CSV table of C-alpha atoms in Angstrom, one decimal:
chain,number,residue,atom,x,y,z
O,1,MET,CA,0.4,0.2,-0.1
O,2,ARG,CA,1.1,3.4,-1.4
O,3,TRP,CA,1.8,6.1,2.0
O,4,ARG,CA,-1.1,8.2,1.2
O,5,GLY,CA,0.4,11.3,3.9
O,6,ASP,CA,-0.9,14.9,3.1
O,7,SER,CA,2.1,16.6,1.2
O,8,HIS,CA,0.8,20.0,2.1
O,9,PRO,CA,2.7,20.8,4.9
O,10,VAL,CA,6.2,19.8,3.6
O,11,LEU,CA,5.8,21.8,-0.1
O,12,ASN,CA,4.2,24.9,2.1
O,13,ALA,CA,7.3,24.7,4.2
O,14,LEU,CA,9.6,23.6,1.1
O,15,GLY,CA,7.6,27.2,-0.8
O,16,LEU,CA,8.9,29.0,1.9
O,17,ILE,CA,13.0,27.8,2.3
O,18,VAL,CA,12.9,28.4,-1.8
O,19,MET,CA,11.6,31.9,-0.9
O,20,LEU,CA,14.0,32.8,1.9
O,21,PHE,CA,17.2,31.6,-0.3
O,22,ALA,CA,15.9,34.5,-2.9
O,23,VAL,CA,16.0,36.7,-0.3
O,24,LEU,CA,19.6,35.3,0.3
O,25,MET,CA,20.6,35.9,-3.1
O,26,LEU,CA,20.5,39.4,-3.2
O,27,PHE,CA,23.4,39.8,-0.6
O,28,PRO,CA,25.1,38.4,-4.2
O,29,LEU,CA,22.7,40.1,-6.2
O,30,ALA,CA,23.6,43.7,-4.0
O,31,VAL,CA,27.2,43.3,-3.9
O,32,SER,CA,27.6,43.2,-7.6
O,33,TRP,CA,25.2,45.8,-8.2
O,34,PHE,CA,27.8,47.5,-5.5
O,35,VAL,CA,31.4,46.8,-8.0
O,36,GLY,CA,30.0,46.8,-11.0
O,37,ASP,CA,30.7,43.5,-11.6
O,38,GLY,CA,29.0,42.6,-14.6
O,39,ALA,CA,26.8,40.3,-13.0
O,40,THR,CA,24.2,41.7,-11.7
O,41,VAL,CA,20.9,40.3,-14.6
O,42,ALA,CA,22.6,37.4,-13.8
O,43,PHE,CA,21.3,37.3,-10.0
O,44,ASP,CA,18.4,39.6,-11.5
O,45,HIS,CA,16.5,36.6,-13.2
O,46,ALA,CA,17.8,33.7,-10.6
O,47,VAL,CA,16.7,35.8,-7.4
O,48,LEU,CA,13.1,36.0,-9.8
O,49,ILE,CA,13.2,32.4,-11.3
O,50,THR,CA,13.6,31.0,-7.5
O,51,LEU,CA,11.0,33.6,-5.6
O,52,ALA,CA,8.4,32.8,-7.9
O,53,ALA,CA,8.7,29.1,-7.4
O,54,GLY,CA,8.6,29.7,-3.8
O,55,LEU,CA,5.8,31.3,-4.2
O,56,LEU,CA,3.7,28.6,-6.8
O,57,MET,CA,4.8,26.2,-3.3
O,58,TRP,CA,3.7,27.9,-0.7
O,59,LEU,CA,0.4,30.0,-1.6
O,60,PRO,CA,-1.5,26.8,-2.9
O,61,THR,CA,-0.4,25.9,0.6
O,62,ARG,CA,-0.4,28.5,3.2
O,63,GLY,CA,-3.6,27.1,4.6
O,64,ARG,CA,-2.6,22.9,4.8
O,65,LYS,CA,0.0,24.0,7.6
O,66,ARG,CA,0.5,21.4,10.8
O,67,ASP,CA,3.0,20.2,11.9
O,68,LEU,CA,5.3,17.9,10.9
O,69,HIS,CA,5.7,14.6,11.8
O,70,THR,CA,9.0,12.2,11.6
O,71,ARG,CA,8.3,11.2,8.1
O,72,ASP,CA,7.7,14.6,6.5
O,73,GLY,CA,10.9,15.9,8.8
O,74,PHE,CA,12.6,13.3,6.4
O,75,LEU,CA,10.9,13.9,3.2
O,76,LEU,CA,11.5,17.6,3.5
O,77,VAL,CA,15.3,17.7,4.2
O,78,ALA,CA,16.1,15.9,1.6
O,79,LEU,CA,14.4,17.6,-0.8
O,80,THR,CA,16.3,20.7,0.7
O,81,TRP,CA,19.7,19.5,-0.3
O,82,ILE,CA,18.1,18.3,-3.7
O,83,VAL,CA,16.2,20.7,-4.5
O,84,MET,CA,18.3,24.1,-2.9
O,85,PRO,CA,21.2,23.6,-6.0
O,86,VAL,CA,18.9,24.1,-8.5
O,87,PHE,CA,18.3,27.1,-8.0
O,88,GLY,CA,21.8,28.0,-6.6
O,89,ALA,CA,23.0,27.0,-9.7
O,90,LEU,CA,20.5,29.9,-11.8
O,91,PRO,CA,23.5,32.8,-11.3
O,92,LEU,CA,26.2,30.5,-12.1
O,93,LEU,CA,24.4,28.6,-15.8
O,94,ASP,CA,23.1,32.7,-16.7
O,95,PHE,CA,26.9,33.9,-16.6
O,96,ILE,CA,28.9,31.4,-17.2
O,97,PRO,CA,28.8,30.7,-20.7
O,98,ASP,CA,29.3,27.1,-22.0
O,99,LEU,CA,28.7,25.7,-18.7
O,100,SER,CA,26.1,23.1,-18.5
O,101,VAL,CA,23.7,22.3,-16.8
O,102,THR,CA,25.1,18.7,-14.9
O,103,ASP,CA,28.5,20.7,-14.0
O,104,ALA,CA,26.6,24.4,-12.6
O,105,TYR,CA,24.1,21.7,-10.5
O,106,PHE,CA,27.6,20.5,-9.6
O,107,GLU,CA,28.5,23.3,-7.9
O,108,ALA,CA,25.5,23.9,-6.0
O,109,VAL,CA,25.7,20.6,-5.4
O,110,SER,CA,29.4,21.3,-3.9
O,111,GLY,CA,29.1,25.0,-2.4
O,112,LEU,CA,25.0,24.3,-0.9
O,113,THR,CA,27.4,20.4,1.0
O,114,ALA,CA,30.8,22.9,2.0
O,115,THR,CA,32.2,20.3,-0.2
O,116,GLY,CA,34.6,21.8,-2.0
O,117,GLY,CA,35.3,20.0,-5.5
O,118,THR,CA,35.2,22.3,-8.9
O,119,VAL,CA,34.4,22.2,-11.8
O,120,LEU,CA,36.3,25.6,-13.0
O,121,VAL,CA,38.4,27.0,-14.5
O,122,GLY,CA,39.9,30.7,-14.0
O,123,LEU,CA,38.4,30.9,-11.1
O,124,GLU,CA,40.6,35.0,-11.0
O,125,HIS,CA,38.5,36.2,-14.1
O,126,LEU,CA,34.9,35.3,-12.4
O,127,PRO,CA,33.7,38.1,-11.2
O,128,VAL,CA,33.5,38.7,-7.7
O,129,SER,CA,29.8,38.7,-7.0
O,130,ILE,CA,29.6,34.7,-8.4
O,131,ASN,CA,32.7,33.9,-6.5
O,132,LEU,CA,31.4,34.8,-3.6
O,133,TRP,CA,27.9,33.4,-4.2
O,134,ARG,CA,29.7,30.3,-4.7
O,135,THR,CA,31.6,30.6,-1.0
O,136,PHE,CA,28.6,31.7,0.5
O,137,MET,CA,26.4,28.8,-0.5
O,138,HIS,CA,29.2,27.3,1.8
O,139,TRP,CA,28.2,30.0,4.7
O,140,ILE,CA,24.5,28.9,4.3
O,141,GLY,CA,25.0,25.2,4.3
O,142,GLY,CA,27.9,24.4,6.8
O,143,MET,CA,25.5,25.2,9.3
O,144,GLY,CA,22.1,24.1,7.3
O,145,VAL,CA,19.9,26.0,6.0
O,146,ILE,CA,16.4,23.9,7.6
O,147,VAL,CA,18.8,25.2,11.2
O,148,LEU,CA,18.5,28.4,9.3
O,149,VAL,CA,14.4,27.8,8.9
O,150,VAL,CA,14.2,27.0,12.2
O,151,ALA,CA,16.2,30.2,14.0
O,152,ILE,CA,14.2,32.6,12.1
O,153,LEU,CA,10.8,31.5,11.4
O,154,PRO,CA,10.1,29.9,14.8
O,155,LEU,CA,6.3,30.5,13.5
O,156,LEU,CA,5.6,29.0,10.9
O,157,GLY,CA,4.2,26.7,12.5
O,158,ILE,CA,6.4,23.3,11.9
O,159,GLY,CA,7.8,21.0,13.7
O,160,GLY,CA,11.2,22.8,14.4
O,161,ARG,CA,12.2,20.1,16.0
O,162,GLN,CA,11.6,17.4,13.5
O,163,LEU,CA,13.5,19.7,11.9
O,164,MET,CA,16.4,19.7,14.0
O,165,LYS,CA,16.6,15.9,14.5
O,166,VAL,CA,17.0,14.9,11.1
O,167,GLU,CA,19.3,18.0,10.0
O,168,VAL,CA,21.7,18.2,13.0
O,169,PRO,CA,25.0,15.9,12.1
O,170,THR,CA,25.5,14.3,15.3
O,171,PRO,CA,25.2,10.9,17.2
O,172,MET,CA,22.7,11.7,19.5
O,173,LYS,CA,20.2,14.4,18.2
O,174,GLU,CA,18.2,14.4,21.5
O,175,GLN,CA,20.2,17.1,23.4
O,176,SER,CA,18.9,20.4,23.2
O,177,LEU,CA,21.0,23.3,24.1
O,178,THR,CA,17.2,25.8,25.6
O,179,PRO,CA,14.3,24.6,25.8
O,180,ARG,CA,13.0,25.8,23.5
O,181,ILE,CA,14.2,24.7,19.6
O,182,ALA,CA,14.3,27.8,18.2
O,183,GLU,CA,15.9,29.3,20.4
O,184,THR,CA,19.0,26.6,20.1
O,185,ALA,CA,18.5,27.2,16.4
O,186,LYS,CA,19.3,30.9,16.9
O,187,GLY,CA,22.3,30.7,19.7
O,188,LEU,CA,24.1,28.3,16.4
O,189,TRP,CA,23.5,30.4,13.8
O,190,MET,CA,24.5,33.5,16.5
O,191,THR,CA,27.8,31.4,17.4
O,192,TYR,CA,28.1,30.4,13.8
O,193,CYS,CA,28.6,35.2,13.0
O,194,LEU,CA,30.7,35.5,15.1
O,195,LEU,CA,33.4,33.2,14.6
O,196,THR,CA,33.0,34.6,10.2
O,197,VAL,CA,33.6,37.9,11.8
O,198,ALA,CA,36.5,37.0,13.6
O,199,CYS,CA,37.8,35.7,10.9
O,200,ALA,CA,36.9,37.7,8.4
O,201,LEU,CA,39.1,40.7,9.8
O,202,SER,CA,41.9,38.4,10.8
O,203,LEU,CA,42.2,37.7,7.1
O,204,TRP,CA,41.5,41.1,6.2
O,205,ILE,CA,44.4,42.1,8.9
O,206,ALA,CA,46.6,39.5,7.5
O,207,GLY,CA,47.0,41.5,4.3
O,208,LEU,CA,44.0,39.6,1.9
O,209,ASP,CA,41.8,42.7,0.7
O,210,VAL,CA,38.3,42.9,1.8
O,211,TRP,CA,36.3,40.7,-1.1
O,212,GLU,CA,39.0,38.2,-1.2
O,213,ALA,CA,38.9,38.0,2.6
O,214,ILE,CA,35.3,37.5,2.5
O,215,ILE,CA,35.3,35.1,0.2
O,216,HIS,CA,37.8,32.9,1.8
O,217,THR,CA,35.9,33.8,5.4
O,218,PHE,CA,33.0,32.3,4.0
O,219,SER,CA,35.1,28.9,2.9
O,220,VAL,CA,37.1,28.4,5.9
O,221,VAL,CA,34.0,28.6,8.6
O,222,GLY,CA,31.4,26.4,6.1
O,223,LEU,CA,34.6,24.3,6.0
O,224,GLY,CA,33.9,24.0,1.9
O,225,GLY,CA,37.3,24.4,-0.2
O,226,PHE,CA,35.4,27.2,-3.2
O,227,SER,CA,38.4,29.9,-3.3
O,228,SER,CA,38.6,32.6,-5.7
O,229,LYS,CA,41.8,31.7,-7.2
O,230,ASP,CA,42.1,28.0,-9.1
O,231,ALA,CA,45.8,27.3,-6.8
O,232,SER,CA,43.3,27.7,-3.7
O,233,LEU,CA,45.7,29.5,-0.9
O,234,GLY,CA,48.7,28.9,-2.4
O,235,HIS,CA,48.3,31.1,-5.2
O,236,PHE,CA,48.3,34.5,-1.9
O,237,GLY,CA,51.9,32.7,-0.5
O,238,ASN,CA,50.8,34.6,2.7
O,239,VAL,CA,51.7,31.8,6.3
O,240,SER,CA,50.1,34.5,8.0
O,241,VAL,CA,46.9,33.5,5.7
O,242,ASP,CA,47.3,29.9,6.3
O,243,MET,CA,48.1,30.4,9.8
O,244,ILE,CA,44.4,32.1,10.4
O,245,VAL,CA,43.2,29.4,8.2
O,246,ILE,CA,44.3,27.1,10.2
O,247,VAL,CA,42.7,28.0,13.8
O,248,PHE,CA,39.4,28.4,12.5
O,249,ALA,CA,39.6,25.8,10.3
O,250,LEU,CA,40.5,24.2,13.6
O,251,LEU,CA,37.0,26.1,15.6
O,252,SER,CA,34.9,25.3,13.0
O,253,GLY,CA,36.3,22.1,13.7
O,254,LEU,CA,34.0,21.9,16.7
O,255,ASN,CA,31.6,21.0,17.7
O,256,PHE,CA,29.7,24.4,17.6
O,257,ALA,CA,27.6,23.4,20.0
O,258,THR,CA,30.3,23.6,22.6
O,259,HIS,CA,31.4,27.1,21.1
O,260,TYR,CA,28.2,28.2,22.0
O,261,LEU,CA,27.6,27.1,25.5
O,262,ALA,CA,31.5,28.6,26.3
O,263,LEU,CA,29.9,31.8,25.1
O,264,ALA,CA,26.9,32.1,27.0
O,265,ARG,CA,28.7,31.0,30.3
O,266,ARG,CA,31.8,32.5,29.6
O,267,SER,CA,33.3,29.9,30.6
O,268,LEU,CA,36.2,27.7,28.8
O,269,ARG,CA,34.4,24.4,30.8
O,270,PRO,CA,32.2,23.1,28.1
O,271,TYR,CA,35.3,23.6,25.7
O,272,LEU,CA,37.3,20.8,29.3
O,273,ALA,CA,33.3,19.2,29.3
O,274,ASP,CA,33.4,18.0,25.7
O,275,PRO,CA,34.7,14.8,25.6
O,276,GLU,CA,35.6,14.6,22.2
O,277,LEU,CA,38.5,17.4,21.9
O,278,PRO,CA,41.2,15.6,23.2
O,279,PHE,CA,40.9,12.6,20.9
O,280,TYR,CA,40.5,15.4,17.7
O,281,PHE,CA,43.0,17.3,19.0
O,282,ALA,CA,45.2,14.1,19.8
O,283,THR,CA,44.6,12.9,16.0
O,284,LEU,CA,45.3,15.8,14.9
O,285,ALA,CA,48.8,16.4,16.1
O,286,LEU,CA,49.7,12.8,16.1
O,287,SER,CA,49.3,12.8,12.8
O,288,ILE,CA,51.4,16.3,11.8
O,289,VAL,CA,54.5,15.0,13.8
O,290,VAL,CA,54.3,12.0,12.3
O,291,LEU,CA,53.9,12.9,8.0
O,292,THR,CA,56.3,15.5,8.9
O,293,VAL,CA,58.8,13.4,10.5
O,294,TYR,CA,57.7,11.1,7.2
O,295,LEU,CA,58.5,13.3,4.5
O,296,MET,CA,61.3,15.0,5.7
O,297,GLN,CA,62.9,11.6,4.5
O,298,PHE,CA,61.8,12.2,1.2
O,299,GLY,CA,62.9,15.3,1.0
O,300,ALA,CA,59.7,16.5,0.4
O,301,HIS,CA,60.2,20.4,1.6
O,302,PRO,CA,64.0,22.2,0.8
O,303,ASP,CA,63.4,22.1,5.4
O,304,PHE,CA,62.0,21.3,8.3
O,305,LEU,CA,59.6,24.3,8.9
O,306,SER,CA,58.1,24.8,5.6
O,307,THR,CA,57.1,20.8,5.8
O,308,LEU,CA,55.7,21.7,8.8
O,309,ARG,CA,53.8,24.4,7.4
O,310,TYR,CA,52.6,22.4,4.1
O,311,VAL,CA,52.0,19.1,6.7
O,312,ALA,CA,50.0,21.5,8.9
O,313,PHE,CA,47.6,23.2,7.2
O,314,HIS,CA,46.6,19.9,5.1
O,315,VAL,CA,46.0,18.2,7.7
O,316,VAL,CA,44.0,20.5,9.0
O,317,SER,CA,41.9,21.3,5.9
O,318,ILE,CA,41.8,18.3,4.6
O,319,SER,CA,41.3,16.2,8.0
O,320,THR,CA,38.7,19.3,8.8
O,321,SER,CA,36.8,19.0,5.2
O,322,LEU,CA,37.7,21.8,4.7
O,323,GLY,CA,39.7,20.9,0.9
O,324,LEU,CA,41.7,24.2,0.3
O,325,ALA,CA,45.0,24.0,-0.4
O,326,THR,CA,48.6,25.9,-0.6
O,327,TYR,CA,50.2,22.6,-2.6
O,328,ASP,CA,49.7,19.7,-4.5
O,329,TYR,CA,50.4,17.2,-1.8
O,330,THR,CA,49.8,14.8,-4.8
O,331,LEU,CA,53.5,15.0,-5.0
O,332,TRP,CA,53.5,13.3,-2.0
O,333,PRO,CA,54.2,9.6,-1.6
O,334,MET,CA,50.9,8.2,-1.6
O,335,PHE,CA,50.9,6.5,2.4
O,336,ALA,CA,50.8,10.7,2.9
O,337,GLN,CA,48.0,11.6,0.7
O,338,ILE,CA,46.1,8.0,1.6
O,339,TRP,CA,46.6,9.1,5.6
O,340,VAL,CA,45.5,12.7,5.1
O,341,LEU,CA,42.3,11.5,3.3
O,342,PHE,CA,41.7,8.7,6.2
O,343,LEU,CA,41.9,11.7,7.7
O,344,GLY,CA,38.9,14.0,6.0
O,345,SER,CA,37.2,10.2,7.3
O,346,PHE,CA,35.9,10.9,11.2
O,347,ILE,CA,38.0,14.2,12.6
O,348,ALA,CA,35.2,17.0,13.0
O,349,CYS,CA,33.3,16.7,15.8
O,350,SER,CA,29.6,15.7,15.9
O,351,GLY,CA,27.6,19.1,15.6
O,352,SER,CA,30.3,20.9,13.3
O,353,ALA,CA,29.8,22.2,10.1
O,354,GLY,CA,32.5,19.2,8.9
O,355,GLY,CA,32.0,15.7,7.3
O,356,GLY,CA,32.4,12.1,7.7
O,357,ILE,CA,31.7,9.6,10.2
O,358,LYS,CA,32.7,12.4,13.1
O,359,MET,CA,34.6,12.4,16.4
O,360,MET,CA,31.6,11.1,18.6
O,361,ARG,CA,30.8,8.0,16.8
O,362,ALA,CA,34.5,7.2,15.6
O,363,MET,CA,35.2,7.4,19.5
O,364,ILE,CA,32.3,4.5,20.1
O,365,LEU,CA,32.9,1.8,17.1
O,366,TYR,CA,37.3,1.9,19.3
O,367,LYS,CA,35.7,1.9,22.1
O,368,GLN,CA,33.4,-1.0,21.0
O,369,VAL,CA,35.9,-3.1,19.7
O,370,PHE,CA,37.8,-2.5,23.1
O,371,ARG,CA,34.8,-3.9,24.4
O,372,GLU,CA,34.5,-6.9,22.3
O,373,ILE,CA,38.6,-7.8,23.1
O,374,VAL,CA,37.6,-7.7,26.3
O,375,ARG,CA,34.6,-10.1,26.5
O,376,SER,CA,36.7,-12.3,24.0
O,377,LEU,CA,38.7,-12.5,26.8
O,378,HIS,CA,36.0,-12.5,30.3
O,379,PRO,CA,32.9,-13.2,28.7
O,380,GLN,CA,31.2,-12.7,32.1
O,381,ALA,CA,32.1,-9.2,32.4
O,382,VAL,CA,30.1,-6.5,32.5
O,383,HIS,CA,31.7,-3.2,30.3
O,384,PRO,CA,29.6,-1.0,29.0
O,385,VAL,CA,31.1,1.5,26.3
O,386,ARG,CA,31.2,4.7,28.3
O,387,ILE,CA,31.5,8.4,26.8
O,388,ARG,CA,32.9,10.7,29.3
O,389,ARG,CA,31.8,7.9,32.8
O,390,GLN,CA,28.3,8.5,31.2
O,391,PRO,CA,27.5,4.6,29.5
O,392,VAL,CA,26.4,4.5,26.0
O,393,SER,CA,22.4,3.2,24.8
O,394,ASP,CA,22.6,0.2,23.6
O,395,ASP,CA,20.1,2.1,20.8
O,396,ILE,CA,23.6,4.8,20.1
O,397,LEU,CA,25.3,2.0,19.4
O,398,HIS,CA,23.3,0.4,17.3
O,399,ALA,CA,23.0,3.5,15.2
O,400,VAL,CA,26.6,3.8,14.6
O,401,LEU,CA,27.3,0.4,14.0
O,402,GLY,CA,24.4,0.8,11.2
O,403,PHE,CA,25.2,4.4,9.9
O,404,SER,CA,29.7,2.6,9.1
O,405,PHE,CA,28.9,0.0,7.6
O,406,MET,CA,26.2,2.0,5.7
O,407,TYR,CA,29.1,4.6,5.2
O,408,MET,CA,32.0,1.6,4.2
O,409,VAL,CA,28.5,-0.1,1.7
O,410,THR,CA,28.2,3.0,0.0
O,411,ILE,CA,32.5,4.1,-0.7
O,412,VAL,CA,32.9,0.1,-2.0
O,413,SER,CA,29.0,0.2,-4.4
O,414,LEU,CA,30.0,3.5,-6.0
O,415,THR,CA,33.6,3.6,-6.4
O,416,LEU,CA,33.5,0.2,-8.1
O,417,LEU,CA,30.6,2.0,-10.5
O,418,LEU,CA,32.4,5.0,-11.1
O,419,THR,CA,35.6,1.9,-11.9
O,420,ALA,CA,33.2,0.4,-14.2
O,421,THR,CA,32.6,3.6,-16.1
O,422,GLY,CA,36.3,4.3,-16.9
O,423,LEU,CA,38.1,6.3,-13.7
O,424,ASP,CA,41.4,4.3,-12.4
O,425,ILE,CA,40.9,3.0,-8.9
O,426,ILE,CA,43.2,5.7,-8.1
O,427,THR,CA,40.5,9.2,-8.9
O,428,ALA,CA,37.6,6.6,-8.1
O,429,PHE,CA,38.0,6.2,-4.7
O,430,SER,CA,39.2,9.4,-3.4
O,431,GLY,CA,36.8,10.9,-5.8
O,432,VAL,CA,33.9,9.4,-3.3
O,433,VAL,CA,35.4,9.5,-0.2
O,434,ALA,CA,35.9,13.1,-1.1
O,435,CYS,CA,32.4,13.6,-1.8
O,436,LEU,CA,31.3,11.9,1.2
O,437,ASN,CA,32.6,13.4,3.6
O,438,ASN,CA,33.0,17.2,2.0
O,439,THR,CA,36.2,16.9,1.6
O,440,GLY,CA,36.1,18.5,-1.8
O,441,PRO,CA,40.3,17.4,-3.2
O,442,GLY,CA,40.7,13.6,-4.1
O,443,LEU,CA,43.8,12.4,-5.5
O,444,GLY,CA,44.5,11.5,-8.7
O,445,ALA,CA,42.8,12.9,-11.5
O,446,LEU,CA,41.0,14.7,-8.7
O,447,GLY,CA,43.7,16.1,-6.1
O,448,PRO,CA,44.6,20.1,-5.8
O,449,ALA,CA,46.1,20.6,-9.3
O,450,SER,CA,43.1,19.9,-10.6
O,451,ASN,CA,39.8,19.9,-10.1
O,452,TYR,CA,36.7,17.6,-11.4
O,453,GLN,CA,36.0,19.3,-15.1
O,454,GLY,CA,37.2,16.2,-16.4
O,455,LEU,CA,35.2,13.3,-15.9
O,456,THR,CA,31.8,12.1,-17.7
O,457,ASP,CA,28.3,13.7,-17.3
O,458,PHE,CA,27.1,10.0,-15.6
O,459,GLN,CA,30.6,10.7,-13.0
O,460,THR,CA,29.5,13.8,-12.0
O,461,TRP,CA,25.9,12.5,-11.3
O,462,VAL,CA,27.4,9.9,-9.4
O,463,LEU,CA,29.6,12.4,-7.0
O,464,SER,CA,26.4,14.9,-7.0
O,465,PHE,CA,24.4,12.7,-5.8
O,466,THR,CA,27.2,11.6,-3.2
O,467,MET,CA,27.6,15.2,-1.8
O,468,ILE,CA,24.2,15.2,-0.9
O,469,LEU,CA,24.9,11.5,0.8
O,470,GLY,CA,27.6,12.5,2.6
O,471,ARG,CA,25.7,16.1,3.9
O,472,LEU,CA,22.6,14.5,5.1
O,473,GLU,CA,24.2,11.5,6.5
O,474,ILE,CA,23.7,8.4,4.6
O,475,PHE,CA,20.9,6.9,6.3
O,476,THR,CA,18.5,10.8,6.0
O,477,LEU,CA,18.2,10.0,1.7
O,478,LEU,CA,18.3,6.3,1.6
O,479,VAL,CA,15.1,6.2,3.9
O,480,VAL,CA,13.2,8.8,1.8
O,481,LEU,CA,14.6,6.5,-1.5
O,482,THR,CA,13.1,3.2,0.3
O,483,PRO,CA,9.7,1.7,-0.6
O,484,VAL,CA,8.5,1.2,3.0
O,485,PHE,CA,9.0,5.0,3.5
O,486,TRP,CA,6.1,5.4,1.2
O,487,ARG,CA,3.9,2.8,2.9
O,488,ARG,CA,1.4,3.6,5.7
């Protein structure tokens, strides 16, 4: 039997989200008009089309609002991340000649999912407003457009808690910072905005001009990876800029709930109480030391300081899923390349803008493996998995194990699919991992010195789907694609 749930509330909410997206487009439109970069008409068209589409969904359903149920929440979030890139691609399609629909959609998906893989070349020659829009999509998608909607439109009459439960990436989604879910979302976005302002000012003081500072701030804080230069941050050759990006990428890779609590309580104790932080910083520090020593043996860079600089930057950038680059790290030995790519699978903390399975899940998996080893030696022993002395429920354990299994199945399946289309195994595997983790650059033909332009349309669509799958942490999208979802 097919599910006959009332879809009007979902369409109503989606229409409001699309209209909000049109409002957000006014920012690059205003910038284009202000600097006179020639892209104003492209944004005019995009705003009008997006606003009209939102109105067409909202007006016929405005009298059919109700609280969203669990299925509604899944469907709305999935539709949002599939539909929004269509509108995000409009300014690119309108302005950039010969850009295909496939490539424009990929670029917009990469922007909104904060992945950062691009199909464009000659970025230095694009108008300021187009590059700003590309990274502004990172910033919107980094915290999640659904969270934004719940934060600023709490009176829509839709169930915000259902959206937050589906949208916020963490294995412990029931925890709230405040009793009201809208207040929680507002707190997270206020923290996000403060971090954005601090990063922009820092980059400007370090030597970037105003627009370059703003463009790269949206990329860094959203952990996206788009740049206004083909050579990414390597174009500037500015050590101060590199260090600032490292600091803010590290901050953006942390749980924004921890930042919010620290600001609200004016105390560092929330950081000390965050169970992910010790593993987060210890793993990054160990990786930087090991890879620096390893690359010194191969003479990859002239001296110790330059080796440390490039290793530290790329370990932080790739592992947090930022994806900006200052050097073509595919010139390193394969061991170092794989290590850095692997870090992007789990380093970012839950509740951050980063991708991958998240540090919390990695910690739970590690502790579960250790528990099974203890059980094999002492079958009668009671050894619960604990996070900061609190036992982890079996429901969370099962959810983490199920997610991790699907994560591996997804990588293997999509890698096989891409190799069947003719891609070599390194390019196919790293492309899937980079897109599923929302990292951006991969290895081989998809390394930081190249981009995704050389892929066929089919390969591009596969990786567009992979980015959305990764951003929604696999299950949110797969649930909607299963026949069970559409039954009563």
